[in-house]
Coordinates of C-alpha atoms in Angstrom, one line a residue:
P1 CA 163.8 -245.8 90.8
S2 CA 162.8 -249.2 89.4
L3 CA 166.3 -249.6 87.8
T4 CA 167.9 -248.8 91.2
V5 CA 165.8 -251.4 93.0
L6 CA 166.4 -254.0 90.3
L7 CA 170.2 -253.5 90.5
G8 CA 169.9 -253.7 94.3
I9 CA 168.2 -257.1 94.0
V10 CA 170.8 -258.4 91.6
L11 CA 173.6 -257.2 93.9
F12 CA 172.0 -258.6 97.0
Y13 CA 171.4 -262.0 95.4
S14 CA 175.0 -262.2 94.0
V15 CA 176.6 -261.3 97.3
T16 CA 174.6 -263.6 99.4
R17 CA 174.9 -266.5 97.0
T18 CA 178.7 -266.0 96.5
M19 CA 179.3 -265.7 100.3
R20 CA 176.8 -268.5 101.2
A21 CA 175.5 -265.8 103.5
T22 CA 174.6 -266.3 107.0
P23 CA 171.5 -264.5 108.3
Q24 CA 173.8 -261.9 109.9
T25 CA 175.6 -261.2 106.6
A26 CA 172.4 -261.0 104.7
I27 CA 171.0 -258.4 107.2
I28 CA 174.1 -256.2 106.7
V29 CA 173.8 -256.4 102.9
A30 CA 170.1 -255.7 103.1
A31 CA 170.6 -252.7 105.4
A32 CA 173.2 -251.3 103.0
L33 CA 170.9 -251.7 100.0
S34 CA 168.1 -250.0 101.9
L35 CA 170.0 -246.7 102.1
F36 CA 169.5 -246.1 98.5
S37 CA 166.4 -248.3 97.7
V38 CA 163.9 -247.4 100.5
P39 CA 163.0 -244.0 99.1
H40 CA 162.2 -245.5 95.7
I41 CA 160.3 -248.5 97.3
Q42 CA 158.2 -246.0 99.3
F43 CA 157.3 -244.1 96.1
A44 CA 156.5 -247.3 94.3
T45 CA 154.4 -248.9 97.0
S46 CA 152.3 -245.8 97.5
F47 CA 150.3 -247.1 94.6
Q48 CA 147.9 -249.9 95.2
P49 CA 148.8 -253.1 93.4
I50 CA 146.5 -254.0 90.5
P51 CA 144.9 -257.4 91.1
H52 CA 145.4 -259.8 88.2
N53 CA 141.7 -260.6 87.8
I54 CA 140.9 -256.9 87.3
V55 CA 143.6 -256.4 84.8
T56 CA 142.4 -259.3 82.7
R57 CA 138.9 -257.8 82.7
G58 CA 140.4 -254.6 81.1
L59 CA 140.0 -252.5 84.2
I60 CA 142.7 -250.7 86.1
H61 CA 142.0 -249.2 89.6
S62 CA 144.6 -247.7 91.8
S63 CA 142.0 -246.6 94.4
L64 CA 143.5 -243.2 94.7
G65 CA 142.2 -239.8 93.6
N66 CA 139.8 -238.8 90.8
D67 CA 138.4 -240.8 87.8
R68 CA 140.2 -240.6 84.5
L69 CA 139.9 -242.4 81.2
F70 CA 142.7 -244.6 80.2
H71 CA 143.0 -246.5 76.9
L72 CA 143.7 -250.2 77.4
N73 CA 143.8 -252.7 74.5
G74 CA 142.5 -250.0 72.2
G75 CA 139.4 -249.0 74.2
P76 CA 138.7 -246.4 76.9
Q77 CA 138.5 -247.8 80.4
A78 CA 137.8 -246.2 83.8
L79 CA 140.9 -245.4 85.7
T80 CA 141.2 -244.1 89.2
S81 CA 144.6 -242.5 90.1
R82 CA 146.0 -239.9 92.4
L83 CA 148.6 -238.9 89.7
H84 CA 146.3 -236.0 88.6
L85 CA 147.5 -232.4 89.2
S86 CA 144.3 -230.4 89.6
K87 CA 140.8 -231.4 88.4
D88 CA 139.7 -227.8 88.3
D89 CA 142.7 -226.4 86.4
P90 CA 142.2 -227.0 82.6
S91 CA 145.8 -226.0 81.9
T92 CA 147.1 -229.1 83.8
E93 CA 144.7 -231.6 82.1
K94 CA 146.9 -232.2 79.0
S95 CA 150.1 -232.7 80.8
D96 CA 148.4 -234.9 83.4
T97 CA 146.9 -237.2 80.9
G98 CA 150.2 -237.4 78.9
S99 CA 152.3 -238.4 81.9
L100 CA 149.8 -240.8 83.5
G101 CA 150.7 -243.8 81.5
S102 CA 154.4 -243.3 82.0
N103 CA 154.2 -242.7 85.7
L104 CA 151.9 -245.7 86.1
R105 CA 154.2 -248.0 84.2
R106 CA 157.2 -246.9 86.3
S107 CA 155.3 -247.3 89.6
L108 CA 154.1 -250.8 88.6
L109 CA 157.6 -251.9 87.7
A110 CA 159.1 -250.5 90.8
S111 CA 156.3 -252.0 92.9
T112 CA 157.0 -255.4 91.4
A113 CA 160.8 -254.9 92.0
A114 CA 160.1 -253.9 95.6
A115 CA 158.0 -257.0 96.2
I116 CA 160.7 -259.3 94.7
A117 CA 163.3 -257.6 96.9
T118 CA 161.2 -258.1 100.0
N119 CA 160.8 -261.8 99.2
V120 CA 164.5 -262.3 98.4
V121 CA 165.5 -260.7 101.7
L122 CA 163.0 -262.6 103.8
S123 CA 163.9 -265.9 102.2
V124 CA 167.4 -265.4 103.5
V125 CA 166.9 -263.7 106.9
A126 CA 163.7 -265.5 108.1
P127 CA 164.1 -266.0 111.9
P128 CA 165.5 -269.3 113.1
G129 CA 162.7 -271.8 113.8
F130 CA 160.4 -270.5 111.0
K131 CA 159.8 -271.7 107.5
R132 CA 158.5 -269.7 104.6
I133 CA 155.0 -270.5 103.2
P134 CA 152.9 -269.3 100.3
T135 CA 151.3 -266.0 101.5
Q136 CA 148.2 -266.4 103.7
F137 CA 146.0 -263.6 104.9
I138 CA 144.8 -262.9 108.4
A139 CA 141.6 -261.0 109.1
G140 CA 142.3 -259.3 112.4
L141 CA 140.3 -257.1 114.8
G142 CA 141.8 -254.7 117.3
D143 CA 143.0 -251.2 118.1
P144 CA 145.5 -250.2 115.4
D145 CA 147.9 -249.1 118.2
A146 CA 147.6 -252.4 120.0
K147 CA 150.6 -254.7 120.4
S148 CA 148.6 -257.5 122.1
G149 CA 145.0 -258.4 122.8
T150 CA 142.6 -261.1 124.0
N151 CA 140.4 -261.6 121.0
A152 CA 142.2 -263.8 118.6
Q153 CA 139.2 -266.1 118.7
E154 CA 137.5 -263.4 116.6
W155 CA 140.3 -263.4 113.9
G156 CA 140.1 -265.5 110.8
I157 CA 142.6 -266.6 108.1
W158 CA 142.4 -267.1 104.3
E159 CA 144.9 -269.8 103.3
A160 CA 144.7 -268.6 99.7
D161 CA 144.2 -265.1 98.3
P162 CA 140.4 -264.6 98.3
G163 CA 140.6 -261.7 95.8
P164 CA 141.1 -263.7 92.6
R165 CA 138.6 -266.2 93.9
G166 CA 136.0 -263.5 94.4
V167 CA 132.8 -262.4 92.5
F168 CA 132.2 -258.9 91.4
L169 CA 129.1 -257.2 92.8
Q170 CA 127.7 -256.8 89.3
D171 CA 127.9 -260.6 88.9
Y172 CA 126.0 -261.4 92.1
P173 CA 122.8 -262.3 90.2
K174 CA 124.7 -265.0 88.4
L175 CA 126.0 -266.2 91.8
E176 CA 122.4 -266.4 93.0
E177 CA 121.4 -268.3 89.9
N178 CA 124.1 -270.8 90.6
G179 CA 122.7 -271.5 94.1
G180 CA 125.4 -269.3 95.8
K181 CA 128.2 -271.5 94.4
A182 CA 131.2 -269.5 93.1
S183 CA 133.2 -270.7 90.2
A184 CA 136.2 -271.0 92.6
G185 CA 134.2 -273.6 94.6
W186 CA 133.2 -271.6 97.7
N187 CA 129.7 -271.1 98.9
F188 CA 128.1 -267.6 99.4
D189 CA 126.3 -267.1 102.8
Q190 CA 123.7 -264.5 102.5
N191 CA 123.6 -264.0 106.3
D192 CA 127.4 -263.5 106.6
W193 CA 129.3 -262.2 103.6
W194 CA 132.5 -260.3 102.8
L195 CA 133.7 -257.6 100.4
E196 CA 137.2 -256.4 99.5
E197 CA 138.3 -253.0 98.3
H198 CA 137.5 -253.5 94.6
G199 CA 133.9 -254.6 95.2
L200 CA 134.6 -258.3 95.0
I201 CA 132.5 -260.6 97.1
M202 CA 134.9 -262.9 98.9
E203 CA 134.6 -266.3 100.6
K204 CA 134.7 -266.2 104.4
P205 CA 138.0 -266.8 106.2
K206 CA 138.3 -269.7 108.5
F207 CA 137.5 -269.0 112.1
S208 CA 139.1 -268.9 114.5
L209 CA 142.8 -268.3 114.0
P210 CA 144.7 -271.4 115.0
A211 CA 147.2 -271.1 117.9
G212 CA 150.8 -270.8 116.8
R213 CA 153.5 -268.4 115.8
Y214 CA 153.2 -266.6 112.5
L215 CA 155.7 -264.3 110.6
V216 CA 153.5 -261.4 109.6
T217 CA 153.9 -258.2 107.6
G218 CA 151.9 -255.3 106.2
G219 CA 154.2 -255.1 103.2
R220 CA 155.9 -252.0 104.5
L221 CA 158.8 -251.7 107.0
V222 CA 157.7 -254.1 109.8
T223 CA 157.9 -257.8 109.7
T224 CA 157.5 -259.5 113.0
V225 CA 156.3 -262.6 114.9
L226 CA 152.6 -262.9 115.9
T227 CA 152.0 -265.3 118.7
V228 CA 148.5 -266.7 119.1
D229 CA 147.7 -268.6 122.3
P230 CA 145.3 -271.6 122.5
P231 CA 141.8 -270.8 123.8
S232 CA 141.7 -270.3 127.6
P233 CA 138.7 -272.4 129.0
S234 CA 139.0 -270.6 132.4
E235 CA 138.5 -267.3 130.7
G236 CA 135.6 -268.2 128.5
G237 CA 137.6 -269.4 125.5
I238 CA 139.4 -266.2 124.8
Q239 CA 142.6 -266.4 122.8
R240 CA 145.5 -264.0 123.5
W241 CA 147.7 -262.6 120.8
K242 CA 150.9 -260.6 120.9
L243 CA 153.3 -259.0 118.4
D244 CA 157.0 -259.2 119.1
N245 CA 157.6 -255.8 117.5
G246 CA 155.4 -252.9 116.2
K247 CA 151.7 -252.4 116.4
L248 CA 148.8 -253.9 114.7
Y249 CA 148.8 -250.9 112.3
D250 CA 152.4 -251.6 111.3
V251 CA 151.6 -255.1 110.1
T252 CA 148.3 -254.2 108.4
H253 CA 148.5 -254.1 104.6
L254 CA 146.7 -250.8 103.9
P255 CA 145.7 -251.3 100.3
C256 CA 143.8 -254.5 101.2
R257 CA 140.5 -253.6 102.7
A258 CA 138.0 -256.2 104.0
A259 CA 134.7 -256.0 105.7
R260 CA 132.1 -258.4 107.0
Y261 CA 128.4 -257.8 106.3
K262 CA 125.4 -259.2 108.1
P263 CA 121.8 -258.4 107.1
N264 CA 119.7 -256.5 109.7
E265 CA 116.0 -255.6 109.7
G266 CA 116.7 -253.8 106.4
N267 CA 117.4 -257.2 104.8
G268 CA 120.4 -255.9 102.9
S269 CA 122.5 -258.0 100.4
P270 CA 125.1 -257.4 97.7
L271 CA 122.2 -256.0 95.6
T272 CA 122.0 -253.0 98.0
A273 CA 125.7 -252.3 97.8
R274 CA 126.7 -249.2 95.8
K275 CA 129.1 -250.1 93.1
E276 CA 130.2 -246.4 92.9
D277 CA 131.7 -246.7 96.4
F278 CA 134.5 -248.9 95.0
P279 CA 137.5 -249.1 94.8
V280 CA 138.3 -248.0 98.3
K281 CA 141.4 -245.9 99.1
P282 CA 144.2 -247.6 101.0
G283 CA 143.7 -247.3 104.8
A284 CA 140.1 -246.1 104.4
V285 CA 137.1 -247.8 106.0
M286 CA 134.9 -250.0 103.8
P287 CA 131.6 -248.6 102.6
S288 CA 128.4 -249.3 104.4
V289 CA 125.7 -251.4 102.7
Q290 CA 122.1 -250.5 103.1
G291 CA 120.3 -253.0 105.3
C292 CA 123.5 -254.6 106.7
D293 CA 125.6 -254.3 109.7
K294 CA 129.3 -253.9 108.9
Q295 CA 132.6 -254.8 110.6
D296 CA 135.9 -253.7 109.1
Y297 CA 138.9 -256.0 109.5
A298 CA 142.7 -255.4 109.2
V299 CA 144.5 -257.7 106.7
L300 CA 147.9 -259.1 107.7
F301 CA 150.1 -261.1 105.4
V302 CA 151.4 -264.4 106.8
I303 CA 154.7 -265.3 105.1
G304 CA 156.0 -267.9 107.5
V305 CA 155.1 -270.2 110.4
A306 CA 157.1 -271.7 113.2
T307 CA 158.5 -275.1 112.6

């Protein structure tokens, strides 16, 4: 599968460069390539990408299935994968462990190839009037089936990936000792704090989402325009939002989970979070934290803005 996707990327790039492709030509080429590449991309992207900061710590989590041991850099490390066959069937254990590394390597290579293919296509066929930007991340609230809403004033945006800038739950005491100042430069707010799917404490997004037109995607099949209106003073400052195509679910990146936590009378904090609740499966709700109220957010990738 990964070889097919890679060959597709090379073919797409060669054709569009040679023909100095118009957006219409690029769309035709991309559609033709999708006939043989989409099944492989769907297989590849069914595995959650492994954040760089977790790999460098010697940990791999795909957030799917039961725990396994995987040897990385010569030592056993905890691995979570859905590639197991049956936990209760000892006859499958040996074949499961033997094929795990091979399957994981193939899925990672194909996932990378799929991501590159998406970026190549979008760089050519971005709608007129838009420019590509380094990926930003919207924290959105709404019915997954909604195509529009009146609560964009409750949405936030991370202009840089908050994951690599985060702090692991087990390192929270060090964060406290440093006066709440993370090594990435952001400040922890004990009355309003965020977690992502691997148990990383994140900086807060910027609120509220500025008015404008954004090119958004969930890294799957739908990429569309999100229009956010300015606040309406006559309606109490609400901000309307609308998707040109698809629903909020379609542009939600399912592997990225994010939740906002605020202490209640139980006086919760990252110290009361259960580390064993992480990582979180793609599309699942984030874990509750004792002594805190929780609000789950959808994560949308912003790959372009209107010019």
